[in-house]
Short mmCIF file of C-alpha atoms in Angstrom, two decimals:
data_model
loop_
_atom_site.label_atom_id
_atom_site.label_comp_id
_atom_site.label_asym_id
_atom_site.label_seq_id
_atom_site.Cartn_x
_atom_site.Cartn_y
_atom_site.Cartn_z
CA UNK P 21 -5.67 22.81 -4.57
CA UNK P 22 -6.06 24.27 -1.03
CA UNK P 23 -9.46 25.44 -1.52
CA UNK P 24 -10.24 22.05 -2.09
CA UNK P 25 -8.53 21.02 0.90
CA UNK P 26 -10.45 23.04 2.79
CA UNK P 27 -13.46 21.65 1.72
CA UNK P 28 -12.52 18.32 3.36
CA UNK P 29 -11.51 19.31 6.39
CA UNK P 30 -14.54 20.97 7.05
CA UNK P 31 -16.94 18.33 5.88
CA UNK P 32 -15.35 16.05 9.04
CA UNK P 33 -14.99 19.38 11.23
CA UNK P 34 -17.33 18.93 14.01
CA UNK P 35 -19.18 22.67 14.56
CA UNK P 36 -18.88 22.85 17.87
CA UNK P 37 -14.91 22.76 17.61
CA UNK P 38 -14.76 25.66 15.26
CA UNK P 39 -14.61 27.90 18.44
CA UNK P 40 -11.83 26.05 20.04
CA UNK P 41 -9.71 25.98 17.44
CA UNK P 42 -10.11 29.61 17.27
CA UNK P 43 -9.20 29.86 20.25
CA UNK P 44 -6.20 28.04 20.22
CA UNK P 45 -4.66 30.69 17.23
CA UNK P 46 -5.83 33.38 19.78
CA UNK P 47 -7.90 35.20 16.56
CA UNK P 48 -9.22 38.46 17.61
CA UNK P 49 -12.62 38.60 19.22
CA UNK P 50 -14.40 40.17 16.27
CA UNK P 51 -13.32 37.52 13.55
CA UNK P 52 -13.74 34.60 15.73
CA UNK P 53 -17.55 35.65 15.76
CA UNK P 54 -17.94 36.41 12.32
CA UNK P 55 -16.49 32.88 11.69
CA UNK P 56 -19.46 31.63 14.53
CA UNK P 57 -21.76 33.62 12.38
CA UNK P 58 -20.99 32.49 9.34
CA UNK P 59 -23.00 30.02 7.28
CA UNK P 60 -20.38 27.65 6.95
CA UNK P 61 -17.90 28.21 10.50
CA UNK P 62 -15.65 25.69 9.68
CA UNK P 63 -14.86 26.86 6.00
CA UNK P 64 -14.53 30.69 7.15
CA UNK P 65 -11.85 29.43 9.81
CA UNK P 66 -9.65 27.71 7.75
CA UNK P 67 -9.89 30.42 5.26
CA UNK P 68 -9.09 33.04 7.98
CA UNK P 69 -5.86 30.80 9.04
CA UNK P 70 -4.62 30.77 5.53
CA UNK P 71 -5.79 34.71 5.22
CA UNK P 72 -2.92 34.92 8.24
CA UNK P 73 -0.69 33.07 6.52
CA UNK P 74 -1.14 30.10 9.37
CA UNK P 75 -2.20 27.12 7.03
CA UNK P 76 -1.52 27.26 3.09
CA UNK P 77 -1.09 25.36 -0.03
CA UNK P 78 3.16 26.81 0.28
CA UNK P 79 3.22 26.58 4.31
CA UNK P 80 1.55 23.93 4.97
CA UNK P 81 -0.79 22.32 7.92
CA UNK P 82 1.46 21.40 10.65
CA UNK P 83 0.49 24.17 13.01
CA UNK P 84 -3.60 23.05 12.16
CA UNK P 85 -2.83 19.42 13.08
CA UNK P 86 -0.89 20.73 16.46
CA UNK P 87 -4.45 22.57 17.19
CA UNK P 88 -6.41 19.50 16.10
CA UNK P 89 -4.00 17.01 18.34
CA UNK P 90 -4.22 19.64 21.32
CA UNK P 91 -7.99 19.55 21.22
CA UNK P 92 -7.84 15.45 20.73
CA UNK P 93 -9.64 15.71 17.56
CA UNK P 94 -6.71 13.02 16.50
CA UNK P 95 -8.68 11.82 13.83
CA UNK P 96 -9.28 15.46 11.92
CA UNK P 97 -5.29 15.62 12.41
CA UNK P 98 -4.29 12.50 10.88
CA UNK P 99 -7.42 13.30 7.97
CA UNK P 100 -5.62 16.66 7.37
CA UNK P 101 -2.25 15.93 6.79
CA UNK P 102 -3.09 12.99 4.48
CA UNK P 103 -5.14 15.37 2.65
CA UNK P 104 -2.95 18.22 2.40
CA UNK P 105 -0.45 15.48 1.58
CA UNK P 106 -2.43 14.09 -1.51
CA UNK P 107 -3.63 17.02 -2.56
CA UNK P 108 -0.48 18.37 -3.14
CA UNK P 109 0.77 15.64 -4.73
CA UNK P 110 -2.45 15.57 -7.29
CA UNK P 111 -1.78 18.86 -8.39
CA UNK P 112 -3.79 22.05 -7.68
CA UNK P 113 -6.97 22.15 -10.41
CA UNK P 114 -10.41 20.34 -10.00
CA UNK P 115 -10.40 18.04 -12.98
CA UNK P 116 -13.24 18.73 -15.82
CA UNK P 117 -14.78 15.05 -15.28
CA UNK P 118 -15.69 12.78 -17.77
CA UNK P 119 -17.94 12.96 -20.92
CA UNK P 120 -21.32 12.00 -19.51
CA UNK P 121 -24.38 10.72 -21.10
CA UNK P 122 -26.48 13.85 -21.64
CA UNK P 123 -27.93 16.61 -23.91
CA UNK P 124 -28.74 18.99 -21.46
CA UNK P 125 -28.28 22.47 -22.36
CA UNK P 126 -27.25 25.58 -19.86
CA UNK P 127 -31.01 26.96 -20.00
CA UNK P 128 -32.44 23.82 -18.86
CA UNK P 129 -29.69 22.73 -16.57
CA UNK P 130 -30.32 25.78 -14.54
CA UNK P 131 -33.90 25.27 -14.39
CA UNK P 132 -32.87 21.88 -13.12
CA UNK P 133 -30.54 23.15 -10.17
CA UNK P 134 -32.94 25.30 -9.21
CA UNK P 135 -36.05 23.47 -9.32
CA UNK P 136 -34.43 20.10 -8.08
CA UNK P 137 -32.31 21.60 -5.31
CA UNK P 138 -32.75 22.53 -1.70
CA UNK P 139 -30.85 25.74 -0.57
CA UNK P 140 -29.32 23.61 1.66
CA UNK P 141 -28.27 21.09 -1.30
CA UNK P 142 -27.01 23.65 -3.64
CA UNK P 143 -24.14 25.16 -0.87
CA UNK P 144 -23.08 21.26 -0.25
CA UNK P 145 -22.57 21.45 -3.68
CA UNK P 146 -20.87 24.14 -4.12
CA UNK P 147 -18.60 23.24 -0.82
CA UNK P 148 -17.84 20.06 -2.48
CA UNK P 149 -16.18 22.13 -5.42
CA UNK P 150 -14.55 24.49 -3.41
CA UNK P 151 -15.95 27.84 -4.09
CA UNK P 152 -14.95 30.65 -1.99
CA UNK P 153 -17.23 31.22 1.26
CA UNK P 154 -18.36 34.96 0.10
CA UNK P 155 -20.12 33.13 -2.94
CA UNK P 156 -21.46 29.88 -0.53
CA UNK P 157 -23.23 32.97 1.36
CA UNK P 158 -24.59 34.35 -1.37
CA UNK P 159 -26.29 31.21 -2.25
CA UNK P 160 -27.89 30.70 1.40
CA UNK P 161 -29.12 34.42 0.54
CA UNK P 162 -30.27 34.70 -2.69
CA UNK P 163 -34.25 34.14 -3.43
CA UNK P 164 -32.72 31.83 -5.92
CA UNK P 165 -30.43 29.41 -4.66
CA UNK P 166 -30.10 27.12 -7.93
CA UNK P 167 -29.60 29.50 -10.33
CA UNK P 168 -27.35 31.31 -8.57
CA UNK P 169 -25.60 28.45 -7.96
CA UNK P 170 -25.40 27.67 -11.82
CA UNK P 171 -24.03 31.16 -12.17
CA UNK P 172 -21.37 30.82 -9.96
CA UNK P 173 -20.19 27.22 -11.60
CA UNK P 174 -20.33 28.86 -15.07
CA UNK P 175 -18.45 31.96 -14.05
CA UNK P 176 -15.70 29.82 -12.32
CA UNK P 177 -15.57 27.52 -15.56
CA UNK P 178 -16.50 24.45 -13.47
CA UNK P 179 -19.56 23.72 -15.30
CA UNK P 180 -19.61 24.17 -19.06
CA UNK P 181 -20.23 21.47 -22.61
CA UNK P 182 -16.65 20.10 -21.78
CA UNK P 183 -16.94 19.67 -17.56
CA UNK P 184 -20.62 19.34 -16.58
CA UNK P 185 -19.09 15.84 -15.26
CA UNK P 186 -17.67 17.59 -11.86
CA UNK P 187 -21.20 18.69 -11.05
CA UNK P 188 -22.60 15.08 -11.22
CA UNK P 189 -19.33 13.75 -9.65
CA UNK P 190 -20.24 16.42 -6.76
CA UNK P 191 -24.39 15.52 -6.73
CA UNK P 192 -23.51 12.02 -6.56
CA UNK P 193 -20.82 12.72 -3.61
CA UNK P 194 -23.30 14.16 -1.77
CA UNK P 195 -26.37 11.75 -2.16
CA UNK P 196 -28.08 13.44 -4.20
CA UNK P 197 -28.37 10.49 -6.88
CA UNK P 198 -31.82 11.65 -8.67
CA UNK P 199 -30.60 15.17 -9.80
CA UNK P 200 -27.42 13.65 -10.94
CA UNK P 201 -29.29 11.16 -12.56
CA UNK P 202 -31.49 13.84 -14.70
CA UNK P 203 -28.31 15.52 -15.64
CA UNK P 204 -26.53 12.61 -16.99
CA UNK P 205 -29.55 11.29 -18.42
CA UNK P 206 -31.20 14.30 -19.92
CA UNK P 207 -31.93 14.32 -24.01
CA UNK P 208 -34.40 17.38 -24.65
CA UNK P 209 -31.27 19.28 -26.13
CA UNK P 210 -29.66 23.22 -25.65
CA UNK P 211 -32.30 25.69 -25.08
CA UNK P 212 -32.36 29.84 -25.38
CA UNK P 213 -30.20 32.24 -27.07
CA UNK P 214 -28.23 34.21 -24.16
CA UNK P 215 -24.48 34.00 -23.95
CA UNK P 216 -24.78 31.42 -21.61
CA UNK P 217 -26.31 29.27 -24.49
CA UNK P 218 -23.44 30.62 -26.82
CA UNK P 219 -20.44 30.15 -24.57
CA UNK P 220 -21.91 26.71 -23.97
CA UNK P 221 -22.27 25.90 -28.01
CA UNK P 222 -19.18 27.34 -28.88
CA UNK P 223 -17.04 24.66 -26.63
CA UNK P 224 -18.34 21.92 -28.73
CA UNK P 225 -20.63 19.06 -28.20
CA UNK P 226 -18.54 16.85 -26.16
CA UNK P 227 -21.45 16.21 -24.49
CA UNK P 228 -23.67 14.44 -27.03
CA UNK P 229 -25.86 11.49 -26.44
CA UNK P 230 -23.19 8.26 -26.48
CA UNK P 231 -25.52 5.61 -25.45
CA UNK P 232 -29.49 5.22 -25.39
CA UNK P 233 -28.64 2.82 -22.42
CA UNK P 234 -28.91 3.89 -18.72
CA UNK P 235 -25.67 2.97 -17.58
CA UNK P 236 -22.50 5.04 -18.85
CA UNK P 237 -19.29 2.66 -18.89
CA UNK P 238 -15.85 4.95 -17.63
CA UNK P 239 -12.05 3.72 -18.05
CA UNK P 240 -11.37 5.89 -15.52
CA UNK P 241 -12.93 7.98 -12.36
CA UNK P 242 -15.76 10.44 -12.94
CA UNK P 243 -13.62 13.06 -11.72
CA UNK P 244 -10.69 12.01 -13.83
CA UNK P 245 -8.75 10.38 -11.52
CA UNK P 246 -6.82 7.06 -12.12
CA UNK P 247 -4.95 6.42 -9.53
CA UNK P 248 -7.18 4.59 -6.61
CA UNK P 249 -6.65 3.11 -3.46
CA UNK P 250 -7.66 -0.97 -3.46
CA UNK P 251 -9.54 -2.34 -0.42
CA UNK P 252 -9.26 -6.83 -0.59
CA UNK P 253 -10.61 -9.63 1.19
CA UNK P 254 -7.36 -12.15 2.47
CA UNK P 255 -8.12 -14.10 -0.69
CA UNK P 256 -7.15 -11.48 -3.01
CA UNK P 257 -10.58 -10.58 -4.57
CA UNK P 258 -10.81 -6.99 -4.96
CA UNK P 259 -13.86 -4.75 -3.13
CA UNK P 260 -13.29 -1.53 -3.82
CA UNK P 261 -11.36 1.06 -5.53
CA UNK P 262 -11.37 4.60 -3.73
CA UNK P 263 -10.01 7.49 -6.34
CA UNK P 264 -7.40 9.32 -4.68
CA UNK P 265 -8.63 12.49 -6.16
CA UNK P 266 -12.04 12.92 -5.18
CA UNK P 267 -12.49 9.77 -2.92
CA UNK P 268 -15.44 8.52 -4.58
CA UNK P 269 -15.61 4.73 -4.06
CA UNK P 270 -16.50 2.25 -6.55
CA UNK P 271 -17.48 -1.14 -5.68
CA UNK P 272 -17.39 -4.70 -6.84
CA UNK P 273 -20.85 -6.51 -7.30
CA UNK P 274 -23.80 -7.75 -9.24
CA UNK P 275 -25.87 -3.89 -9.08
CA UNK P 276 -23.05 -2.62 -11.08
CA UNK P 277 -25.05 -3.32 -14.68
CA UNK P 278 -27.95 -1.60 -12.76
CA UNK P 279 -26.17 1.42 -11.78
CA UNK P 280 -25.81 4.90 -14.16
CA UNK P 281 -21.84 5.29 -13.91
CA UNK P 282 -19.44 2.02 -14.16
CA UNK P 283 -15.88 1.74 -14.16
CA UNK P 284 -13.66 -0.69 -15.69
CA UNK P 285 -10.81 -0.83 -13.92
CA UNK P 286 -7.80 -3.98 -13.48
CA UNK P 287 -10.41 -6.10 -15.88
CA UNK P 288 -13.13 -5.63 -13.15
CA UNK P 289 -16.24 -3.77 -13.40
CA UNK P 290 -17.14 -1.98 -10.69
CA UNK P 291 -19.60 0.69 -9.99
CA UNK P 292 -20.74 3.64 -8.28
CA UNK P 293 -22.89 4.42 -5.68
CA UNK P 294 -23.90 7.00 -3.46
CA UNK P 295 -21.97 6.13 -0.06
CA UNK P 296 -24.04 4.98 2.88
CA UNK P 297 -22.72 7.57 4.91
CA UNK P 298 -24.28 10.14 2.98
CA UNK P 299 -27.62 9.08 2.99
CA UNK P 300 -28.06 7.09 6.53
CA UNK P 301 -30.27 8.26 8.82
CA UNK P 302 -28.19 7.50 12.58
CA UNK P 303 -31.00 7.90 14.56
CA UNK P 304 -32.27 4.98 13.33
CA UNK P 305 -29.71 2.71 14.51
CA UNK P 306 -30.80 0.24 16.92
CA UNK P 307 -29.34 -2.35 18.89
CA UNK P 308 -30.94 -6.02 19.24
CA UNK P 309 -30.22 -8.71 21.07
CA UNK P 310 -29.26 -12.19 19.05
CA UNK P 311 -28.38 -15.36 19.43
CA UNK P 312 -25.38 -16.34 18.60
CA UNK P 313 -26.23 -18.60 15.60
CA UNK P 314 -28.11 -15.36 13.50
CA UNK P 315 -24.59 -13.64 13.66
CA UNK P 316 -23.40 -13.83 10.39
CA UNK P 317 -19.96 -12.26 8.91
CA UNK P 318 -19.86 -9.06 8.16
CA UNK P 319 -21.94 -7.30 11.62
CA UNK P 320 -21.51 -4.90 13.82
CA UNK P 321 -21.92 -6.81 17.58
CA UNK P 322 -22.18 -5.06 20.95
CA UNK P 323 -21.15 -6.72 24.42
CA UNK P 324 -21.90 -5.85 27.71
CA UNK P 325 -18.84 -6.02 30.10
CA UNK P 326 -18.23 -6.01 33.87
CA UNK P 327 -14.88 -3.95 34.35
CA UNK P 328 -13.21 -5.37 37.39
CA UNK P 329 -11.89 -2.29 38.63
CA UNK P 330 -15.02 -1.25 39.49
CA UNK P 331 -17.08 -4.13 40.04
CA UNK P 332 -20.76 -2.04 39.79
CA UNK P 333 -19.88 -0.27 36.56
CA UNK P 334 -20.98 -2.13 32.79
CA UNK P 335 -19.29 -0.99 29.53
CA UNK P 336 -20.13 -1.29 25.64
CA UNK P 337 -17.69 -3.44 23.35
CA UNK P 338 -18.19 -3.08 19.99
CA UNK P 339 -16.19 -5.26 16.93
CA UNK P 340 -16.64 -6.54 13.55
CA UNK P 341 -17.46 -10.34 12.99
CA UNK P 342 -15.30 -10.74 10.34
CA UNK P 343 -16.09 -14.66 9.86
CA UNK P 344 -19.59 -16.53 10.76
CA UNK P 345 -19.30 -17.97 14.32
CA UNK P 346 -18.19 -21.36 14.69
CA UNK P 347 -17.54 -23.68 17.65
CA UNK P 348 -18.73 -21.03 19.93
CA UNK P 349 -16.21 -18.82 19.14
CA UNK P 350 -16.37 -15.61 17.66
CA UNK P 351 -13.81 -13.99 14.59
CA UNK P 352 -13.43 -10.47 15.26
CA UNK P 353 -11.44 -6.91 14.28
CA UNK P 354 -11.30 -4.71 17.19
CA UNK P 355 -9.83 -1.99 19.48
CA UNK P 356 -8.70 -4.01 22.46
CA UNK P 357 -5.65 -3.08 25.35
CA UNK P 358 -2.26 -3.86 25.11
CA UNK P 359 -2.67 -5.59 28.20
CA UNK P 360 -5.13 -5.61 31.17
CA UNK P 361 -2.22 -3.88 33.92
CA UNK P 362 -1.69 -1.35 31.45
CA UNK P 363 -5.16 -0.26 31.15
CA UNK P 364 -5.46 -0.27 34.70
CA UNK P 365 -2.28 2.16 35.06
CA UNK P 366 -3.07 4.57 32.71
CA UNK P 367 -6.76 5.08 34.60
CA UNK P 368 -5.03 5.42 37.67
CA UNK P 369 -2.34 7.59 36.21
CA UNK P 370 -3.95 9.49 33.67
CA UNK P 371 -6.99 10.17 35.73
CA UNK P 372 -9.28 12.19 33.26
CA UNK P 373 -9.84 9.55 30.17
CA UNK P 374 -9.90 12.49 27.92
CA UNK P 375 -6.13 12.18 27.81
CA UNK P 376 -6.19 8.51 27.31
CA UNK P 377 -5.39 9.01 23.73
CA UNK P 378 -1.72 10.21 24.48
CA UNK P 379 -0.45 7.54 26.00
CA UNK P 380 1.49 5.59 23.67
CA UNK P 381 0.87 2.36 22.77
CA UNK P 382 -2.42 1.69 25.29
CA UNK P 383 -4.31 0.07 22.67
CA UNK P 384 -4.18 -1.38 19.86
CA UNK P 385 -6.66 -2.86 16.55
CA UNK P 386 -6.14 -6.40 16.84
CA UNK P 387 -7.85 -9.30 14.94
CA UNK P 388 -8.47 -12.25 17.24
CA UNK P 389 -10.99 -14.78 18.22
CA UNK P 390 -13.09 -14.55 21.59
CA UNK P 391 -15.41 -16.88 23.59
CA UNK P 392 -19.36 -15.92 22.47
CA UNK P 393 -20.75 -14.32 25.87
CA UNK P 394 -24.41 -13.80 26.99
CA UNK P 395 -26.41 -10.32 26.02
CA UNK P 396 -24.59 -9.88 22.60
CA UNK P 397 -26.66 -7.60 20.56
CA UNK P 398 -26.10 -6.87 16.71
CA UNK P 399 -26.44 -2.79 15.65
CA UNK P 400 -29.30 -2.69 12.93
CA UNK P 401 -28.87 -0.42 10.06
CA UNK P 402 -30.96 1.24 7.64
CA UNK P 403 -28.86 1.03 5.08
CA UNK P 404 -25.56 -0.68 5.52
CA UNK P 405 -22.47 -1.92 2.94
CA UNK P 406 -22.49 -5.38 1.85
CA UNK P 407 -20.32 -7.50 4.40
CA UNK P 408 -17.44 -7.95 1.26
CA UNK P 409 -16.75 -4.34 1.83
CA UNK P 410 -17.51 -4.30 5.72
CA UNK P 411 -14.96 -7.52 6.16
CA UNK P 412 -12.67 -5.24 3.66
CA UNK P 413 -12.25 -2.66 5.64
CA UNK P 414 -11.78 -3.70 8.54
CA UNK P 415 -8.43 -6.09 7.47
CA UNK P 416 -7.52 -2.73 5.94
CA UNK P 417 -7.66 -1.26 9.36
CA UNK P 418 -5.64 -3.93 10.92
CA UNK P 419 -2.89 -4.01 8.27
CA UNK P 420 -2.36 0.07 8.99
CA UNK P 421 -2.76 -0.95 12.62
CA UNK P 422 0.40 0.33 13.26
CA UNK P 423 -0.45 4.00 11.93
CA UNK P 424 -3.75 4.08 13.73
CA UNK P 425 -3.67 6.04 17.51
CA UNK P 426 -6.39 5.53 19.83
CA UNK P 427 -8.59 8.09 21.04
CA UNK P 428 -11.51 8.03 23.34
CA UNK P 429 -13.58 10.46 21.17
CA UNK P 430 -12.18 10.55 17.64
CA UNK P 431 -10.94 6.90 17.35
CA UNK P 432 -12.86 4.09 19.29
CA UNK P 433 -13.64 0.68 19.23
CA UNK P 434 -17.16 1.98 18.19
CA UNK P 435 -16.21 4.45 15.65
CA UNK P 436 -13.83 1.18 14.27
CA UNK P 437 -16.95 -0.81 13.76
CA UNK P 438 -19.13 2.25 12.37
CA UNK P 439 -16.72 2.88 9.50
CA UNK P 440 -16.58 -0.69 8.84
CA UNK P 441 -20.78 -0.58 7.99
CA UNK P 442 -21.71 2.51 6.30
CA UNK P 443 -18.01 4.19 5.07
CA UNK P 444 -17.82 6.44 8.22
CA UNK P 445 -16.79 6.62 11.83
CA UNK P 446 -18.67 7.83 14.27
CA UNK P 447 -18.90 7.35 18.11
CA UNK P 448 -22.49 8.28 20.17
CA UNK P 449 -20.42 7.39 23.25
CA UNK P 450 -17.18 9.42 21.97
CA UNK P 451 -19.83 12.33 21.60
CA UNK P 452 -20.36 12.56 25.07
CA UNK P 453 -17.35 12.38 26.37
CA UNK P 454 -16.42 15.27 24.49
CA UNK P 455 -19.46 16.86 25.90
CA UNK P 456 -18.29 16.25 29.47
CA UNK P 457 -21.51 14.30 30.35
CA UNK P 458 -20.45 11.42 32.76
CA UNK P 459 -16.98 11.62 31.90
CA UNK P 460 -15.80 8.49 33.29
CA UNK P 461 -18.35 5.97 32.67
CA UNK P 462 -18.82 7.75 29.28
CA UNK P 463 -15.20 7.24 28.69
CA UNK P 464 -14.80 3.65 29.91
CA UNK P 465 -17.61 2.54 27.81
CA UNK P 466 -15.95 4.71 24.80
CA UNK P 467 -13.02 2.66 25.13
CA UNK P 468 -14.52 -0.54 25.00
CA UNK P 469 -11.47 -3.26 25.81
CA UNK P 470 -11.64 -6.66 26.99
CA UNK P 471 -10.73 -6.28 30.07
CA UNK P 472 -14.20 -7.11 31.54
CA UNK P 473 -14.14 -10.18 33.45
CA UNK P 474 -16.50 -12.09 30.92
#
């Protein structure tokens, strides 16, 4: 269970915190930069803080939330204790998967690995299915990345005739659709004589050809899982269902007959696909200027803002239209202020925004409806959710309103609006403030309220 609790906390762990954090537990000199070293820093820190007995699957991750909150990484705080929460809930074993639509034998399935894979592909995938970090190195060493990948799986009893499900659930979780694609969908049969070939016989052919068809209908999650988390619009109609044991996300929608995996699930069909997040390229993100009329429900909007308090300096606001404009007025989910005096206090009295986060109550996620303003600009995606699941998510932020805390880095108005469009926050203005580059103007635009005088 812990390993793979691990493995989630570092797949949100930004690098470049990994040496504060070690810090923070004061970890000798030496180990700290072996952990730098490392191919994977953020793994080989959390396993050195359960090595010292600091985090663990018995004690817990109280004191690693403490560290996260003292170096206002909020968000990796309140990501870690729901995790280790869950987790330990769930139970402690990765689950074997489903049966999946496939003939391949071990032979050709390591050819596959390692003629499909990047190095860099086959140590997400091992990440994703928590294998220790002395075997993720000696993937990122070996000649032969895929097949020593497959070896590892096979030794660990994660990939065998009953399981090879986890190893598409984890190719799918991180984007790399194609390869599981040729796994599921693979009919040339088992290949070679070696044990491998035996072992793999001997189990049984649970995973024999069901379907000729492309698509593989589950009752439950690919993983196993049947317990999921439900995202709805106000009318009731159901999005998405999110697994609570491997997060994937399934979604409601017309592609689902196209798609490989489907899930039935409360009479709906819903299917899988590789989350945006995975798979988006953020430099490509661009802003444009709109008028109001192309707006539409479901985008990502930008305003520039005049802060009175200082009359020369312009900020970014960023919100969800969560309705199409009407009567020049503008439906939105969004980070705003409590109240205008209050944000002006805490500036005064805070003084470096980086501790804006810790004061209580300063802002809030509130769903309201503003006057359309001059400049607005949409954000253009390359790939973005359908505005169902955009408009979905962000209710489902508002509703938990009261368990979200602001930050100016981990938990902005712009991070808010990112999560809403492709599954994930993330902040370019949050970045730098962590980075100390302009730190005020950085942090007011991070912030993002209404109090502009617009």
């Amino acid at each position: 269970m812990f390993n793979r609790f691990k493995v989630q906390i570092a797949d949100e762990f930004p690098a470049a915190q990994v040496k504060k954090i070690a810090q923070y537990f004061d970890l000798p000199l030496a180990k700290r930069s072996e952990i730098l070293e490392s191919t994977k820093p953020a793994v080989s820190l959390l396993t050195a803080l359960e090595d010292d007995r600091i985090i663990g699957e018995d004690v817990g991750v109280k004191e690693l939330c403490e560290a996260f909150e003292f170096c206002s990484l909020n968000r990796l705080a309140r990501i870690a204790e729901d995790s280790y929460t869950k987790e330990k809930e769930q139970g402690n074993d990765l689950p074997d998967g489903p049966v999946v639509d496939t003939k391949i034998g071990p032979e050709e399935l390591k050819e596959t690995l390692q003629n499909e894979l990047t190095r860099q592909q086959c140590i997400d995938v091992a990440m994703f299915l928590a294998v220790p970090v002395p075997d993720l190195e000696s993937i990122d060493s070996d000649k032969k990345p895929g097949e020593r990948l497959f070896k590892i799986l096979f030794d660990r009893n994660l990939i065998g005739d009953s399981n090879v499900g986890i190893l598409v659930v984890a190719l799918k979780n991180r984007g790399i659709d194609r390869v599981a694609t040729l796994i599921a969908n693979a009919g040339t049969g088992q290949r070679g004589s070696n044990d491998e070939s035996t072992a793999w016989a001997s189990a049984g052919s649970s995973l024999a050809s069901q379907s000729s068809d492309s698509s593989v209908e589950l009752s439950k999650c690919m993983c196993g899982g049947v317990k999921f988390d439900e995202l709805k619009l106000r009318n009731g109609k159901l999005v998405s269902a999110e697994c609570q044991k491997c997060r994937a996300e399934w979604i409601s929608g017309a592609e689902a007959s196209k798609d490989v995996l489907m899930l039935r699930y409360n009479g709906n069909m819903l299917f899988y696909r590789t989350p945006v997040e995975k798979v988006i390229d953020l430099s490509k993100i661009s802003y444009e200027e709109v008028p109001s009329s192309h707006l539409k429900r479901g985008d990502h909007i930008v305003m520039r803002r005049k802060m009175r308090m200082l009359s020369d300096h312009m900020y970014d606001h960023h919100a969800i239209l969560v309705a199409d404009v009407k009567q020049n007025e503008m439906d939105v989910i969004h980070w705003t202020p409590v109240s205008k005096q209050d944000w002006k206090v805490a500036v005064k009295a805070v003084g470096a925004l980086l501790r804006i986060s810790e004061k209580a109550g300063l802002a809030v996620i509130k769903h309201e409806k503003i006057s359309i303003t001059d400049g607005i600009r949409r954000v253009n995606y390359p790939l973005e959710d359908e505005p169902d699941l955009v408009v979905a998510r962000a209710h489902s932020l508002y509703n938990k309103k009261d368990e979200q805390k602001y930050s100016a880095t981990e938990n902005n108005c712009e991070t808010l609006a990112t999560y809403c469009k492709i599954g994930k926050g993330y902040s370019i203005q949050g970045e730098a403030l962590k980075q100390g580059k302009g730190l005020l103007a950085a942090g007011l635009r991070a912030f993002g309220d209404s109090v502009g005088s617009g």
